[in-house]
mmCIF file of N, CA, C and O in Angstrom:
data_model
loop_
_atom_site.group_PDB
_atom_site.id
_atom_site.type_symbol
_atom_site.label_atom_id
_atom_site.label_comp_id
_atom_site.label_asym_id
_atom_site.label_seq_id
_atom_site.Cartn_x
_atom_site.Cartn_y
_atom_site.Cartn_z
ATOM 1 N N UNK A 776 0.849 -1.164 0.000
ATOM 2 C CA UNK A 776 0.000 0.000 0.000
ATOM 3 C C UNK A 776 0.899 1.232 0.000
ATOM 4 O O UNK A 776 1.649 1.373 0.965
ATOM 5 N N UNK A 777 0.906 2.333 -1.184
ATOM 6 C CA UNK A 777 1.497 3.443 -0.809
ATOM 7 C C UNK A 777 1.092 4.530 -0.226
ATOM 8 O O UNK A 777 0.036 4.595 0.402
ATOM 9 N N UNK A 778 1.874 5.456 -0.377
ATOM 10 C CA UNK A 778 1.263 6.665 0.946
ATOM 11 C C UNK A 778 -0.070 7.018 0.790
ATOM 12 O O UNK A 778 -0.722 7.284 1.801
ATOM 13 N N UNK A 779 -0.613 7.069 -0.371
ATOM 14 C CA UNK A 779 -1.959 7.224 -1.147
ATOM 15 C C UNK A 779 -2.772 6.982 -0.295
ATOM 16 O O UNK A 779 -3.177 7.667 0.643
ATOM 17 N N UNK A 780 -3.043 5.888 -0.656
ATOM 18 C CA UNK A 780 -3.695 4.657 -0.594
ATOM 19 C C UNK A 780 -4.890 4.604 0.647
ATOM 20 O O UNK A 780 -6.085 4.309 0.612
ATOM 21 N N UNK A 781 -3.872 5.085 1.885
ATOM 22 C CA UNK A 781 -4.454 4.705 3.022
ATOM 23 C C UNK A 781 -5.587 5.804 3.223
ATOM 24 O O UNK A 781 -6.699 5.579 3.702
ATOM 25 N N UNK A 782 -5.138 6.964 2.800
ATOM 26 C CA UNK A 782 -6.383 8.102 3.200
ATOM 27 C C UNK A 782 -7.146 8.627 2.065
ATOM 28 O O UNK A 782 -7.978 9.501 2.311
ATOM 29 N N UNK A 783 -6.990 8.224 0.851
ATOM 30 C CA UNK A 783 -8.123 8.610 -0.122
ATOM 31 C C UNK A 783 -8.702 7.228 -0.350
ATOM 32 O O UNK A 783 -8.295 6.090 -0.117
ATOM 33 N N UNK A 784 -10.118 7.886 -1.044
ATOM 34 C CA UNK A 784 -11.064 6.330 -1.269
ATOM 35 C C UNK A 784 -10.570 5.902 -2.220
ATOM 36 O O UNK A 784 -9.555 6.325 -2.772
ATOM 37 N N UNK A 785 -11.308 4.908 -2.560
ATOM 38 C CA UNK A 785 -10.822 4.270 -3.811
ATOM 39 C C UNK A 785 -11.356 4.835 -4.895
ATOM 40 O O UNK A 785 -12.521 5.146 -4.647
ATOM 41 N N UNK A 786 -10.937 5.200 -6.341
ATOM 42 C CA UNK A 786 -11.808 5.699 -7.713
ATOM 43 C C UNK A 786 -11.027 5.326 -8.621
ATOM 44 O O UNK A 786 -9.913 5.846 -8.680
ATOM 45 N N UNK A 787 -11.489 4.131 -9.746
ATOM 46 C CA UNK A 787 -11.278 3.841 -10.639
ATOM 47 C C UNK A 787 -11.687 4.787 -12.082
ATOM 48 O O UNK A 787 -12.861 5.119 -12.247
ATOM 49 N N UNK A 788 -10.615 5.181 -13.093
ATOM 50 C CA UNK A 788 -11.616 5.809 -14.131
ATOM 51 C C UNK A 788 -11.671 4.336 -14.769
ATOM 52 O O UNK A 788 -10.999 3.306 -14.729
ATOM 53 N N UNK A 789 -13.279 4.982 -15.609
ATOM 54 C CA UNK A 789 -13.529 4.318 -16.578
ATOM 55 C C UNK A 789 -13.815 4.840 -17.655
ATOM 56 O O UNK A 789 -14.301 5.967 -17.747
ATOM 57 N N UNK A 790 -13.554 4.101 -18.602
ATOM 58 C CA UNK A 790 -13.408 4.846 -20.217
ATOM 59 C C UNK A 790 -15.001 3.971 -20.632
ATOM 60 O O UNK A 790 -15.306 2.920 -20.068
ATOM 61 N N UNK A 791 -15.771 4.551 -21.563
ATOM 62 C CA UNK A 791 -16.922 4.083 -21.651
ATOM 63 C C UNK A 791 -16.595 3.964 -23.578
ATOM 64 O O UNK A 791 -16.362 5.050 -24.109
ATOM 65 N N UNK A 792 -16.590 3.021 -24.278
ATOM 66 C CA UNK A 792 -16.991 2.676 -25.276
ATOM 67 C C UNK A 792 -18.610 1.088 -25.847
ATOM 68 O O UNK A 792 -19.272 0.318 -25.151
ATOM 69 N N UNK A 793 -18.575 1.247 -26.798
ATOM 70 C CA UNK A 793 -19.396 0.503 -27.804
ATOM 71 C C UNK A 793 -19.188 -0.878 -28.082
ATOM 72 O O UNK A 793 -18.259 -1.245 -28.802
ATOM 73 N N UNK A 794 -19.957 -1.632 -27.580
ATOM 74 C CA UNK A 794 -19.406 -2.709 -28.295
ATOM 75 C C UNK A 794 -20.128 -2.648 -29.823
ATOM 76 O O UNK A 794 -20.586 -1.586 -30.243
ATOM 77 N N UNK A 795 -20.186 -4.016 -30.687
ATOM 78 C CA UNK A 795 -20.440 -3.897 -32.040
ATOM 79 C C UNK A 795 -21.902 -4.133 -31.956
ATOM 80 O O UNK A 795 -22.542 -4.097 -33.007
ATOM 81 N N UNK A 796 -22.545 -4.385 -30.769
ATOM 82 C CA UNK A 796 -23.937 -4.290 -30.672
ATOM 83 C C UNK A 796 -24.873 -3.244 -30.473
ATOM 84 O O UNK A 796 -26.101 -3.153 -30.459
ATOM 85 N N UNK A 797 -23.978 -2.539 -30.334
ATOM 86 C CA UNK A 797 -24.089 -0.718 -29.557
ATOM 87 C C UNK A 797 -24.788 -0.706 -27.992
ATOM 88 O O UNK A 797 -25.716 0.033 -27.665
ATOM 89 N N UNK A 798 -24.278 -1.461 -27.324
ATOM 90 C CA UNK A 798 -23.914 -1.833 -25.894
ATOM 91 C C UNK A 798 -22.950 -1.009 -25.252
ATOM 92 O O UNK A 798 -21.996 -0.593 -25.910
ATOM 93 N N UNK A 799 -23.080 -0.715 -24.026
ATOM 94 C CA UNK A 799 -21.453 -0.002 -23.878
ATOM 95 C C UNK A 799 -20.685 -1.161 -23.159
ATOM 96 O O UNK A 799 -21.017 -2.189 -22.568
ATOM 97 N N UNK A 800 -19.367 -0.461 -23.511
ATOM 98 C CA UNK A 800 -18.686 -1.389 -22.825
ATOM 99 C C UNK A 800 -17.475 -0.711 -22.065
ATOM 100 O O UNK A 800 -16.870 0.183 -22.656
ATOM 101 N N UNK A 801 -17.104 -1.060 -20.856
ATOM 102 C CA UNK A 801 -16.174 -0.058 -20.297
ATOM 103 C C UNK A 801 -14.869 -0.917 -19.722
ATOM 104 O O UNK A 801 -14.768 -2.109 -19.429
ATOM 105 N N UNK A 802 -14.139 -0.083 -19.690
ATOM 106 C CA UNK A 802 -12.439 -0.456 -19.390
ATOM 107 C C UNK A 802 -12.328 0.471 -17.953
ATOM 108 O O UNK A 802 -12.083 1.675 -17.882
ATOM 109 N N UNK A 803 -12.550 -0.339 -17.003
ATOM 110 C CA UNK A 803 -11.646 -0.038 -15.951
ATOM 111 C C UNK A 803 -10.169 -0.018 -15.417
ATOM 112 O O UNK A 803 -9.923 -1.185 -15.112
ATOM 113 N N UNK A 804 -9.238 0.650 -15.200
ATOM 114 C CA UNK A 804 -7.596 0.995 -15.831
ATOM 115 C C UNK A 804 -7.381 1.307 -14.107
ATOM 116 O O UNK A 804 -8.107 2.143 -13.569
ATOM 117 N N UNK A 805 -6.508 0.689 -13.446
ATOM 118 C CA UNK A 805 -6.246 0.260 -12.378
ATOM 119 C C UNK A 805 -4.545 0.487 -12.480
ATOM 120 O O UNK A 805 -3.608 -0.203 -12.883
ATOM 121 N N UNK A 806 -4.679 1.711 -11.944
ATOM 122 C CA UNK A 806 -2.655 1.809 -11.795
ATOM 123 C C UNK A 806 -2.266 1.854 -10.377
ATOM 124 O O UNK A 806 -2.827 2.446 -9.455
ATOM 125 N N UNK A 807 -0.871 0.892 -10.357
ATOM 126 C CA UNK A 807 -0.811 0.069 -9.187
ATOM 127 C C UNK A 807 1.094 0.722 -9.025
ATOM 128 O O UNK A 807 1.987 1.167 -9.747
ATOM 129 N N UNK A 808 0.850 0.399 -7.660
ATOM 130 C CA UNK A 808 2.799 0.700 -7.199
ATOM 131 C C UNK A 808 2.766 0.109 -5.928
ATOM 132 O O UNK A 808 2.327 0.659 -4.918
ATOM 133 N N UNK A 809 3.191 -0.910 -5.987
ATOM 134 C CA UNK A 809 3.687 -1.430 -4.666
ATOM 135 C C UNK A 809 2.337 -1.898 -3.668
ATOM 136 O O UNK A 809 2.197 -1.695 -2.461
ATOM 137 N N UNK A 810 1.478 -2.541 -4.553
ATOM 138 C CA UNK A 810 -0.105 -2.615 -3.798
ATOM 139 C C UNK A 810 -0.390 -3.780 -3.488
ATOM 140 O O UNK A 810 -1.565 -4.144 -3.535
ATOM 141 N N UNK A 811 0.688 -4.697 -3.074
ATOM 142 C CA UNK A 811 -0.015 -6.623 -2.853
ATOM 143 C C UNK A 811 -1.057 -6.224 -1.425
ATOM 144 O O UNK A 811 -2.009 -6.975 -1.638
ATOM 145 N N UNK A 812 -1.269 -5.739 -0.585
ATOM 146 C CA UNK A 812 -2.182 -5.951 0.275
ATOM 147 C C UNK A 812 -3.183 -5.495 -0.054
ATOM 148 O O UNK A 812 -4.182 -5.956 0.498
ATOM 149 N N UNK A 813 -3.365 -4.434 -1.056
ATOM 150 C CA UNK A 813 -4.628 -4.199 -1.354
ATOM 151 C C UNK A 813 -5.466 -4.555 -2.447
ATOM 152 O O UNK A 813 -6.692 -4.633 -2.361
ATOM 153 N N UNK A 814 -4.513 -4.863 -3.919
ATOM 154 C CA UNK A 814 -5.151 -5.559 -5.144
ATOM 155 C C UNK A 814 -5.683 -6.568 -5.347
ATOM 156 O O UNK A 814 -6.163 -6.862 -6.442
ATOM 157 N N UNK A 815 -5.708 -7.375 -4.231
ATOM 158 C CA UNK A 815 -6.486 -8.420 -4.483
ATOM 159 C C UNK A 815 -8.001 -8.447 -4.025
ATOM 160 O O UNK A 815 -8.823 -9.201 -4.545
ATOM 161 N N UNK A 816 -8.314 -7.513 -2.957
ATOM 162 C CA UNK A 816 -9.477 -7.394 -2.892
ATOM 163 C C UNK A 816 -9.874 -5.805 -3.593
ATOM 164 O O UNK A 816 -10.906 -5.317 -3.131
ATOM 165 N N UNK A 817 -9.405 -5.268 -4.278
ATOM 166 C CA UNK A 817 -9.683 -4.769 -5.172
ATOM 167 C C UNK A 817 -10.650 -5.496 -6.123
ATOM 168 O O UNK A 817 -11.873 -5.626 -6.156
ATOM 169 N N UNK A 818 -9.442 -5.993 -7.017
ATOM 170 C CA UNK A 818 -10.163 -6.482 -8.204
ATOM 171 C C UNK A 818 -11.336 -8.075 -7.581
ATOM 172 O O UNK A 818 -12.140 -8.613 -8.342
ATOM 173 N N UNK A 819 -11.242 -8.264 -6.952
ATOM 174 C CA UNK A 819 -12.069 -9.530 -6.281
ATOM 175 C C UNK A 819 -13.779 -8.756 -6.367
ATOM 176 O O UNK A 819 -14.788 -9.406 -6.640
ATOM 177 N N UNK A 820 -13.762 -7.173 -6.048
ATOM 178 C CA UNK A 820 -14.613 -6.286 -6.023
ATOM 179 C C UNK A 820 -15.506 -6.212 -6.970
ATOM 180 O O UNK A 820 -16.733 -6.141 -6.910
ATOM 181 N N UNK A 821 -14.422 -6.244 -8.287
ATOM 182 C CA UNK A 821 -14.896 -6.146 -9.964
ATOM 183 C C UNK A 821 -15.565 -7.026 -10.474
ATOM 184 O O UNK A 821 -15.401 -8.228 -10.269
ATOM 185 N N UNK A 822 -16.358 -6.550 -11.165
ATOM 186 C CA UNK A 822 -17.327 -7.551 -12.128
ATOM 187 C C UNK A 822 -16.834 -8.641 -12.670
ATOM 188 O O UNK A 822 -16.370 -8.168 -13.707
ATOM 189 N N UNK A 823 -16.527 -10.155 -12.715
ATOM 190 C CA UNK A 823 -16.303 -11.123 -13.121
ATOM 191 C C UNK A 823 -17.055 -11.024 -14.405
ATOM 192 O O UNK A 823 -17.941 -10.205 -14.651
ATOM 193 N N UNK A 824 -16.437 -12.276 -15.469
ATOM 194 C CA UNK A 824 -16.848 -13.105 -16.476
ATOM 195 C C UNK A 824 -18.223 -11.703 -17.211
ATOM 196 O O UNK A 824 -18.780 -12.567 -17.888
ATOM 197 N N UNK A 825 -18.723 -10.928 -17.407
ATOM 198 C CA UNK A 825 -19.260 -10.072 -17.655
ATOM 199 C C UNK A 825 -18.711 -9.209 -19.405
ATOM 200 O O UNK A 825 -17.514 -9.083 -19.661
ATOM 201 N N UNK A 826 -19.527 -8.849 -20.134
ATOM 202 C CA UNK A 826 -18.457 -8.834 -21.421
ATOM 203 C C UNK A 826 -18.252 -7.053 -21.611
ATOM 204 O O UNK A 826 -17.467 -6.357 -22.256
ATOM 205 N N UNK A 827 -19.402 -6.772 -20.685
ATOM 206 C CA UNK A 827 -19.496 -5.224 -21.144
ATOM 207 C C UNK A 827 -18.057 -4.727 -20.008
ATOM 208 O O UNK A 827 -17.803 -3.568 -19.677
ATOM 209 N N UNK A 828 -17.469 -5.684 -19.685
ATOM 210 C CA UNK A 828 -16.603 -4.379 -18.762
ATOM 211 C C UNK A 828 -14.913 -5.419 -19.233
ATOM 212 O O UNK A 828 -14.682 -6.609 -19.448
ATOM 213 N N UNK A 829 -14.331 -4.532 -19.217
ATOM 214 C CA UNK A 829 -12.529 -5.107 -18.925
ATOM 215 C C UNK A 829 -11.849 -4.471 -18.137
ATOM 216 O O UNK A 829 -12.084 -3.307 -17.815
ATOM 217 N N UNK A 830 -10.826 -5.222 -17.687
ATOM 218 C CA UNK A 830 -10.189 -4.918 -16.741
ATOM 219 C C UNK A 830 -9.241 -4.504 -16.748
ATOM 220 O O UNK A 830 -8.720 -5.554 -16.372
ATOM 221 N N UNK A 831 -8.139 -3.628 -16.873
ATOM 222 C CA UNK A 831 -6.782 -3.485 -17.034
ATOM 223 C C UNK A 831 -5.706 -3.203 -15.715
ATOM 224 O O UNK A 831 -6.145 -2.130 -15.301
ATOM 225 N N UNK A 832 -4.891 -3.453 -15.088
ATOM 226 C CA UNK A 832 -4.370 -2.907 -14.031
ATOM 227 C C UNK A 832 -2.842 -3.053 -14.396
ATOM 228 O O UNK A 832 -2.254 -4.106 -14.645
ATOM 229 N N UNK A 833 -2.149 -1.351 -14.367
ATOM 230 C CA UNK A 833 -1.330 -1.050 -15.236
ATOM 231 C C UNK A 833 -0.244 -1.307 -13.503
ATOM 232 O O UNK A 833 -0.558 -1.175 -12.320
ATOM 233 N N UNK A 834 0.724 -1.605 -14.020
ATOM 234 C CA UNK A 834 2.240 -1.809 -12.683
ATOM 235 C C UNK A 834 2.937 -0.619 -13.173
ATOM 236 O O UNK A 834 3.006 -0.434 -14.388
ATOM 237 N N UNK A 835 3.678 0.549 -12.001
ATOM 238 C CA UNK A 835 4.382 1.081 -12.232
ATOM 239 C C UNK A 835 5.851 1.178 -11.483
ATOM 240 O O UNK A 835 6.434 2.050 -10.838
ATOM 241 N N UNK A 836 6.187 -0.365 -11.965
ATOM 242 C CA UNK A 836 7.478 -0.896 -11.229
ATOM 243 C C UNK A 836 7.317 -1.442 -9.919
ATOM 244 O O UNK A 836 8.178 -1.338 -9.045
ATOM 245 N N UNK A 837 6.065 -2.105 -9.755
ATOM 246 C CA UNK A 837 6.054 -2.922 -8.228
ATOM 247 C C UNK A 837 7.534 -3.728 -8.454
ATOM 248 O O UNK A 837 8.097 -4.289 -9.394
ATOM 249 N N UNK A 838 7.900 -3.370 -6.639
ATOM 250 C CA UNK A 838 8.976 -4.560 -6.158
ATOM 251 C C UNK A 838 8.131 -5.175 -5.746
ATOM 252 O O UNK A 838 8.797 -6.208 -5.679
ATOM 253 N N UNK A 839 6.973 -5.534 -5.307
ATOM 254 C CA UNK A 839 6.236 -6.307 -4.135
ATOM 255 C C UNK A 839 5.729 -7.778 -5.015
ATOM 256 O O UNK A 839 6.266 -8.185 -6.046
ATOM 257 N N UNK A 840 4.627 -8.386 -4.343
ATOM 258 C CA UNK A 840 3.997 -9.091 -4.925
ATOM 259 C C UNK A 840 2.941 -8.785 -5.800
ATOM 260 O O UNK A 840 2.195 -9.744 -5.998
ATOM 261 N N UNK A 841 2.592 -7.560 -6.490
ATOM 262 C CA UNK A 841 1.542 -6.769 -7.175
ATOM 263 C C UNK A 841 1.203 -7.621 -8.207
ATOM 264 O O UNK A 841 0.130 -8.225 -8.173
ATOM 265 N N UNK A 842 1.980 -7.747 -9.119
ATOM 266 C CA UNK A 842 1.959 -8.269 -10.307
ATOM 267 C C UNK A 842 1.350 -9.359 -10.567
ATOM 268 O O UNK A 842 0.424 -9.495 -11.367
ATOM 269 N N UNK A 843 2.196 -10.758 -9.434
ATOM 270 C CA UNK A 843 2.095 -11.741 -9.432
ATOM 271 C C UNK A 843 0.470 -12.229 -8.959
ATOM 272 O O UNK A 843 -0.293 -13.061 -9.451
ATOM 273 N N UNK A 844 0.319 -11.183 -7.619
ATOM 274 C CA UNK A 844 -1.316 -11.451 -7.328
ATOM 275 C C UNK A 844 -2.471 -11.032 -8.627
ATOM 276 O O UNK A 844 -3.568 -11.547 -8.839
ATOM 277 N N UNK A 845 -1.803 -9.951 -9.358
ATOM 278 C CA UNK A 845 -2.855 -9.619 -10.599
ATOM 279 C C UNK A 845 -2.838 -11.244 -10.976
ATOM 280 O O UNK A 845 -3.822 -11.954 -10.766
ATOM 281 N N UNK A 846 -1.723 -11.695 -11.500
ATOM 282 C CA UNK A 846 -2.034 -12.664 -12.295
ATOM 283 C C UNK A 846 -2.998 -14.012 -12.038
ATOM 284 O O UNK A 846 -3.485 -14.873 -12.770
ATOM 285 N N UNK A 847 -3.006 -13.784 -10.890
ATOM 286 C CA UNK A 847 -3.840 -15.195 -10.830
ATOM 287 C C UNK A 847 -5.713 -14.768 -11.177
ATOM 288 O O UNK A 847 -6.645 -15.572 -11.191
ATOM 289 N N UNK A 848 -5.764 -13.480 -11.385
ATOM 290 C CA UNK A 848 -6.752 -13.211 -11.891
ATOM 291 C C UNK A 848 -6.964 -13.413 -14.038
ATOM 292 O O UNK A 848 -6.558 -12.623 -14.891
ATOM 293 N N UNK A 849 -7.433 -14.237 -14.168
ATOM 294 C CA UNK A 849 -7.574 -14.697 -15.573
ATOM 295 C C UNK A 849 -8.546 -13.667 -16.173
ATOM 296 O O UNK A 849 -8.810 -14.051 -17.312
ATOM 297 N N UNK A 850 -9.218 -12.471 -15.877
ATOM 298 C CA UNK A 850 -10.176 -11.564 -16.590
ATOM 299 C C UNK A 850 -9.595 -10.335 -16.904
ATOM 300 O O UNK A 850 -9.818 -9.478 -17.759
ATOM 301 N N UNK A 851 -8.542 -10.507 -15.708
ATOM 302 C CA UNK A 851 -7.340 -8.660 -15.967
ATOM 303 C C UNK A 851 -6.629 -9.290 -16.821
ATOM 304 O O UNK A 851 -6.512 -10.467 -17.163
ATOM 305 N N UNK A 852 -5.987 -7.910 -17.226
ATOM 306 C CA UNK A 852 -4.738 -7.589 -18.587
ATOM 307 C C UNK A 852 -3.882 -6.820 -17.709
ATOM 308 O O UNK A 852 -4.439 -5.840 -17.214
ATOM 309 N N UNK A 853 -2.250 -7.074 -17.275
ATOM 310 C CA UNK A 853 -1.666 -6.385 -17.037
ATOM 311 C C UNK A 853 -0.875 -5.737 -17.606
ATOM 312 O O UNK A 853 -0.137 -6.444 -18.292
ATOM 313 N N UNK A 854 -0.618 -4.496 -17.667
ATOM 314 C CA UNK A 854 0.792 -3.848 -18.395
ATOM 315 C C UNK A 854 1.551 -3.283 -17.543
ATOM 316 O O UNK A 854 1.158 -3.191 -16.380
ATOM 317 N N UNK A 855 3.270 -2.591 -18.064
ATOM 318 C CA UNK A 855 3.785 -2.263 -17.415
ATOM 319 C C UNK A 855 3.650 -0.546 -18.125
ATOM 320 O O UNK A 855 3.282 -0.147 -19.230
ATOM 321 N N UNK A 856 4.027 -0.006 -17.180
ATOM 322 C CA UNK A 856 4.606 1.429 -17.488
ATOM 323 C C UNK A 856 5.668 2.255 -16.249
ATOM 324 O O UNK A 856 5.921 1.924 -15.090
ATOM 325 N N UNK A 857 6.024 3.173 -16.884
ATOM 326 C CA UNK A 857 7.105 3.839 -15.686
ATOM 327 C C UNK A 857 6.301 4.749 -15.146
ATOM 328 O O UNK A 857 5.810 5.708 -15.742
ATOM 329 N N UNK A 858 6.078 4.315 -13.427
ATOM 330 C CA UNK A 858 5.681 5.389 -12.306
ATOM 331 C C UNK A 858 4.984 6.479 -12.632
ATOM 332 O O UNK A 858 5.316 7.343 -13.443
ATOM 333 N N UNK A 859 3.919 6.421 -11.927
ATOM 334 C CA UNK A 859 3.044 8.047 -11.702
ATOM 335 C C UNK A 859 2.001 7.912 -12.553
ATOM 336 O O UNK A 859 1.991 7.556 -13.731
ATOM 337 N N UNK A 860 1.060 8.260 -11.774
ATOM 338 C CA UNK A 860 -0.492 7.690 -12.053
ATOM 339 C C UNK A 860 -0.722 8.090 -13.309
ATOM 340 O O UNK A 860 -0.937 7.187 -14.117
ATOM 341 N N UNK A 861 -0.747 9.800 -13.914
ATOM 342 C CA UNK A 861 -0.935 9.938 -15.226
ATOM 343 C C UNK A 861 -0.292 9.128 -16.155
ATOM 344 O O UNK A 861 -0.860 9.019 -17.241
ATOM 345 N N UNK A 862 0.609 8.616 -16.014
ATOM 346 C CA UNK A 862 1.260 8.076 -17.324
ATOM 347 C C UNK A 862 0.714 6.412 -17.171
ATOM 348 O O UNK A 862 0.511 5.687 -18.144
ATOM 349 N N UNK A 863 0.569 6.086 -16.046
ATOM 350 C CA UNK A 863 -0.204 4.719 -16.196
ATOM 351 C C UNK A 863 -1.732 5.002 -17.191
ATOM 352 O O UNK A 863 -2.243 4.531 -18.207
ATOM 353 N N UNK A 864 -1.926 5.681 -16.541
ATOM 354 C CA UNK A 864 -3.995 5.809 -16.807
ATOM 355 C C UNK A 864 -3.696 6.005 -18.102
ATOM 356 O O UNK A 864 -4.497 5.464 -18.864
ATOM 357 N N UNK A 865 -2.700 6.672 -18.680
ATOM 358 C CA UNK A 865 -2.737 7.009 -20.646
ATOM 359 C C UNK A 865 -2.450 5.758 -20.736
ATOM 360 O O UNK A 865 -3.537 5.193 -20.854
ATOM 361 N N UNK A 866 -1.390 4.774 -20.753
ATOM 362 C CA UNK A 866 -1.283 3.568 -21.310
ATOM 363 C C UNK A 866 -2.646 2.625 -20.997
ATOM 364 O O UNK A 866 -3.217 1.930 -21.838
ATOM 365 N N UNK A 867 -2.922 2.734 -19.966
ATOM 366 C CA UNK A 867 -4.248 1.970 -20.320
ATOM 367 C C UNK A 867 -5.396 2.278 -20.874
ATOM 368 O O UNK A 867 -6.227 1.461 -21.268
ATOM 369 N N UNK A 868 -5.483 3.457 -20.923
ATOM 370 C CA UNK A 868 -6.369 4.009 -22.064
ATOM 371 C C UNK A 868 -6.245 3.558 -23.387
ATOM 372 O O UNK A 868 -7.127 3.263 -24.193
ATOM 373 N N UNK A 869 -4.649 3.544 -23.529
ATOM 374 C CA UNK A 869 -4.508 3.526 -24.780
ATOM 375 C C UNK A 869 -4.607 2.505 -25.582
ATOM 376 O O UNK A 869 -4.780 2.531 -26.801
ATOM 377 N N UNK A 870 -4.402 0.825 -24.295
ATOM 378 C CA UNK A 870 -4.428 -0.315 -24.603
ATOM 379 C C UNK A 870 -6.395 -0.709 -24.447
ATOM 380 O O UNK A 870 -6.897 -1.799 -24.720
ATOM 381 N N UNK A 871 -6.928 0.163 -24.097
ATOM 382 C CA UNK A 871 -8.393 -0.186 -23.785
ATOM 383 C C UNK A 871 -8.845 -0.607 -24.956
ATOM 384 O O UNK A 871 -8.360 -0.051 -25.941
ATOM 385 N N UNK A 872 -9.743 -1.542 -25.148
ATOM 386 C CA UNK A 872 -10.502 -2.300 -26.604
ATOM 387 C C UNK A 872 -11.762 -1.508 -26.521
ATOM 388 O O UNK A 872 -12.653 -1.678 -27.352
#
């Protein structure tokens, strides 16, 4: 958990697009640093198996166990990027379907 973390709530953006049905469909973009105690009940939070939503949770150089706990989640997409929330949230924007 970083200094963040502990005293603001939690707020995910979400990017709202279309699917080809004209459904929306949204990308939730999850940028992470050093967060194994808290990402797992994070994303545990998130909508499972569901088609209108994806998941992305971007690493910005975890040493911790961050990564590794994303992974055992099979519905997230992880990427990497270098540190600091704006530049995470653009790469996952940018990787959003």
């Amino acid at each position: 958990m970083n200094k963040y973390s502990r005293d603001l709530p939690i707020t995910l953006p979400i990017l709202r697009k279309m699917n080809r049905d004209h459904t929306p469909r949204f990308s939730i973009i999850i940028p992470t640093l050093n967060e194994e105690g808290a990402i797992g009940s994070c994303l545990k939070a998130l909508p499972k198996h569901d088609a209108r939503f994806e998941i992305i949770v971007v690493d910005g150089g975890s040493t911790d166990r961050t990564r590794e706990i994303v992974s055992e989640f099979g519905n997230v997409r992880c990427l990497n990027s270098p540190a600091g929330r704006g530049r995470q949230l653009n790469k996952g924007g940018h990787s959003a379907s």
